[in-house]
Short mmCIF file of C-alpha atoms in Angstrom, two decimals:
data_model
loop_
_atom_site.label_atom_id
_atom_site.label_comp_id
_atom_site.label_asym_id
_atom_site.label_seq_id
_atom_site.Cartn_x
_atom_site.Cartn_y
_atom_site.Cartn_z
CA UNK A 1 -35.40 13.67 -26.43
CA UNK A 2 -36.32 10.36 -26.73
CA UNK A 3 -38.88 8.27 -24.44
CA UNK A 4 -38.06 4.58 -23.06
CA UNK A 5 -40.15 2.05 -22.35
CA UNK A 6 -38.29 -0.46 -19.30
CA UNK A 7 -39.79 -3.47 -18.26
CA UNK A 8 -39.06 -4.93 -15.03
CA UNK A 9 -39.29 -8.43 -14.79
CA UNK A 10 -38.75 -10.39 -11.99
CA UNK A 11 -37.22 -13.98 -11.95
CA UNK A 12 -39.10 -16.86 -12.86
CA UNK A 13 -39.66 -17.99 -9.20
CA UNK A 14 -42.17 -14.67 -8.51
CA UNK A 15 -45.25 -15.00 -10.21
CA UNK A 16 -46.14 -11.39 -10.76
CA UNK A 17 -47.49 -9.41 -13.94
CA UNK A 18 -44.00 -7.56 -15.44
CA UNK A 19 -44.25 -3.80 -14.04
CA UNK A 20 -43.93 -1.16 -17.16
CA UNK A 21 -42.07 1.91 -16.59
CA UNK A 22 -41.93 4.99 -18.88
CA UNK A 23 -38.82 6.85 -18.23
CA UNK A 24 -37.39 9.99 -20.53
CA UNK A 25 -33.75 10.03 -21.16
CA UNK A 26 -31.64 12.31 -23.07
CA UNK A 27 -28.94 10.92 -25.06
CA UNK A 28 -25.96 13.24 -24.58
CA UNK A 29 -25.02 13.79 -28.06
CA UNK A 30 -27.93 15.55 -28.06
CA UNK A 31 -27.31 17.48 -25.32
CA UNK A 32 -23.62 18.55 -26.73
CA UNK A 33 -24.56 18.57 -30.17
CA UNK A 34 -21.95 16.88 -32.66
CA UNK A 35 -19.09 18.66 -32.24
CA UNK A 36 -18.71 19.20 -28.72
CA UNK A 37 -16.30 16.50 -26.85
CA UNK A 38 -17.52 15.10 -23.19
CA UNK A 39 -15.46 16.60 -20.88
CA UNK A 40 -14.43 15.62 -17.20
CA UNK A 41 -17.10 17.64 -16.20
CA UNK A 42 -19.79 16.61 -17.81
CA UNK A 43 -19.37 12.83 -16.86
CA UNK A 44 -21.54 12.07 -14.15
CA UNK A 45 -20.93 12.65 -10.66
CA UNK A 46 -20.57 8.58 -9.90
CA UNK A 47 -18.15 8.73 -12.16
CA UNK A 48 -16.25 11.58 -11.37
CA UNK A 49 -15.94 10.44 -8.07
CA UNK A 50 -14.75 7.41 -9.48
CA UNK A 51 -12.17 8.79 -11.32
CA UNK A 52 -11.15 11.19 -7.89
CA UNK A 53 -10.89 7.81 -5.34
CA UNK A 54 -7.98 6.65 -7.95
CA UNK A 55 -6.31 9.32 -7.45
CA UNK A 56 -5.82 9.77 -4.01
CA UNK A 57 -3.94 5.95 -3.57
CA UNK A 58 -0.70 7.05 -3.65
CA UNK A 59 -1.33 10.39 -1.51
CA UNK A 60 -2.90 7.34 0.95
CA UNK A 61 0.24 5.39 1.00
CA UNK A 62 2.68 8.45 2.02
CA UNK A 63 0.66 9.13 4.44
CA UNK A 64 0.60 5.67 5.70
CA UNK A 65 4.21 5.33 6.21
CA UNK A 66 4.43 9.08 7.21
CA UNK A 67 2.24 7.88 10.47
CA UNK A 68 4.39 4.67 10.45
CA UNK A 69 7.41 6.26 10.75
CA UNK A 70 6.56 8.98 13.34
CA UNK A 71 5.08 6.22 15.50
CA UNK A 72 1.69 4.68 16.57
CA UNK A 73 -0.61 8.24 17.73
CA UNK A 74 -4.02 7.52 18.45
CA UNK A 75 -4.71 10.62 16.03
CA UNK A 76 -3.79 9.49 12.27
CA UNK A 77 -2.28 12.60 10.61
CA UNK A 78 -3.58 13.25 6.52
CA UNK A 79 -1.34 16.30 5.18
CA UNK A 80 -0.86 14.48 1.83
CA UNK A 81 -4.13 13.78 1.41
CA UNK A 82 -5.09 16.98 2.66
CA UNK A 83 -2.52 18.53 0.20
CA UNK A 84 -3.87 16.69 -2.74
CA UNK A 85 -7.99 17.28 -1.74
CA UNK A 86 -7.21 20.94 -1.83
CA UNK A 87 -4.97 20.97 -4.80
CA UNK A 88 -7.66 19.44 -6.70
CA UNK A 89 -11.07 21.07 -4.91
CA UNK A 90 -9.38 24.59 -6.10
CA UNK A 91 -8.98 23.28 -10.09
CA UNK A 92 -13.30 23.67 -10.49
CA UNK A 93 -16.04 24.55 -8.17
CA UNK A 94 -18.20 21.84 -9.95
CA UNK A 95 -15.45 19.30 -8.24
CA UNK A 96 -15.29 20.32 -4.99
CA UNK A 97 -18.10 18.93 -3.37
CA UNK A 98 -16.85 15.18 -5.45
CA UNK A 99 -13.21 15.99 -3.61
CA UNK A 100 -14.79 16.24 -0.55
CA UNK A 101 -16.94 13.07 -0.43
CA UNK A 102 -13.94 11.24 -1.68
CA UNK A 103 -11.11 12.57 1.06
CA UNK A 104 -14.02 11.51 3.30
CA UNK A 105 -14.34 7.98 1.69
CA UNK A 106 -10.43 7.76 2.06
CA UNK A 107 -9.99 9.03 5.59
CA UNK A 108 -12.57 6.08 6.69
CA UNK A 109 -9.90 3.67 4.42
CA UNK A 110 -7.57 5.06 6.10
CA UNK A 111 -8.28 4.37 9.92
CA UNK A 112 -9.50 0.69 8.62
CA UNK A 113 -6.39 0.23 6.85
CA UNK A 114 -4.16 2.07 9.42
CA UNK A 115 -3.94 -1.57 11.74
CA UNK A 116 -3.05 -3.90 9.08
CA UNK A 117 -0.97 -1.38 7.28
CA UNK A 118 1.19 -1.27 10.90
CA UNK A 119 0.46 -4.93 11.43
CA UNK A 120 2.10 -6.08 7.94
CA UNK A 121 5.12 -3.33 8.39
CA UNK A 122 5.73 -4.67 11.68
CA UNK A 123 6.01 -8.37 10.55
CA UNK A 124 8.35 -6.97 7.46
CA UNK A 125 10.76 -5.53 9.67
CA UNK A 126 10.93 -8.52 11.56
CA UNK A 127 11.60 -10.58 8.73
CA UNK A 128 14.23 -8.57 8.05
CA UNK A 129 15.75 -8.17 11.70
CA UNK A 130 16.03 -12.29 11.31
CA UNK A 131 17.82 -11.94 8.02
CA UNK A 132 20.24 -10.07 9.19
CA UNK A 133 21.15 -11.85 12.36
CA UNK A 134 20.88 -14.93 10.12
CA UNK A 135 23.32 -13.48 7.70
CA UNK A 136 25.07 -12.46 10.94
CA UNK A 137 25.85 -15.94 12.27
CA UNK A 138 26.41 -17.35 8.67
CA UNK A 139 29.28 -14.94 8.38
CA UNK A 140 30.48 -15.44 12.13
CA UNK A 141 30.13 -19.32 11.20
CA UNK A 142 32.30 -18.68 7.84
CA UNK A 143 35.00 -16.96 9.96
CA UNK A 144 35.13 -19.41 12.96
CA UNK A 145 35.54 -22.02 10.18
CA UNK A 146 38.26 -20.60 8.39
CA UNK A 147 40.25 -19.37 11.89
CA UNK A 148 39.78 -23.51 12.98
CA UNK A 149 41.08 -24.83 9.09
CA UNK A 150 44.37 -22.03 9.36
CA UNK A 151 45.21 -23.18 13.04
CA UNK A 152 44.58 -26.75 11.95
CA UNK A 153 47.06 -26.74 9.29
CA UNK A 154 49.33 -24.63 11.32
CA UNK A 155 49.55 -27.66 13.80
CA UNK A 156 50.08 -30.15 11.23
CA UNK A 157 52.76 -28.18 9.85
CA UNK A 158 54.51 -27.79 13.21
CA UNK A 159 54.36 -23.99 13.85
CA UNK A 160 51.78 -24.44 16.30
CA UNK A 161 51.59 -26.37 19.36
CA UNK A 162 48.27 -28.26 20.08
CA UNK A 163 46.53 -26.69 22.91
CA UNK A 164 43.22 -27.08 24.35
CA UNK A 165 40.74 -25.00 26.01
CA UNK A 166 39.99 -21.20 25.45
CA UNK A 167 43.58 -19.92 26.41
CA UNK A 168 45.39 -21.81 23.04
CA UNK A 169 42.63 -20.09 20.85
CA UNK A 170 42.89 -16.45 21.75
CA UNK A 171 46.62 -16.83 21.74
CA UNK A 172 46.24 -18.16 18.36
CA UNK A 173 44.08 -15.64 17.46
CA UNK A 174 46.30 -12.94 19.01
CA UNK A 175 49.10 -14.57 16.86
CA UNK A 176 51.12 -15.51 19.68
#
């Protein structure tokens, strides 16, 4: 065990005497001895919990677009998250309390998240509903264009009389 001296010292601005603390930390070698290797355990809570929030991102995401795709509910629904918490509260006791505090920290991301996460969905499938009509009319536009070039060569050649109005196109296009 070894003893540390920390001084506190304020910035320059604060004229105060610097405050001496004595504090007595372990070092954890000590504590495991040489041969023993830190475990997941043994880390500190903080970062344990740490380690837990990173896991549960892509249990968050499913469950995201699981609610997106069964529609807006005032109730957000959790069953991979709530899959994944229990999977991993039942690997250690020593864990369980961590898994908990973390679903918790998630389920709060969650129903922040849960507007934008519907708000940017919704404005991707809208960008895509205007691709595809865009694509849409560029391929109706290809095909009017190439129906007007075949019946305008087809009265140049002679096979076709010149007509006008809606009647000579369909029976062109009806290839009579």
């Amino acid at each position: 065990m070894r003893v540390y001296l920390i001084i506190d010292l304020l910035p320059p601005r604060v004229c105060r005497r610097p405050k001496v603390t004595t504090v007595v930390m372990v070092e954890q070698l000590e504590s495991h001895g040489k041969h023993h290797l830190t475990t997941f355990i043994s880390l500190p809570r903080e970062l344990r919990q740490q380690i837990l929030f990173y896991t549960f991102y892509d249990a968050h995401l499913a469950d995201l677009n699981h609610n997106y795709e069964i529609g807006q509910s005032p109730v957000l629904e959790t069953p991979n998250m709530s899959t994944w918490a229990h999977d991993l509260a039942s690997t250690h006791p020593v864990i369980s309390v961590d898994v908990q505090f973390v679903a918790d920290k998630w389920n709060i991301i969650t129903i922040n998240g849960w507007k934008e996460f519907c708000h940017t969905k919704m404005v991707q499938s809208v960008m895509e509903a205007c691709e595809r009509v865009t694509k849409m009319f560029r391929l109706q536009d290809e095909e009017d264009e190439r129906a007007y070039l075949s019946w305008e060569c087809a009265v140049e050649a002679g096979t076709e009389e010149v007509s006008t109005g809606l009647d000579g196109w369909i029976a062109f296009v009806n290839g009579e």
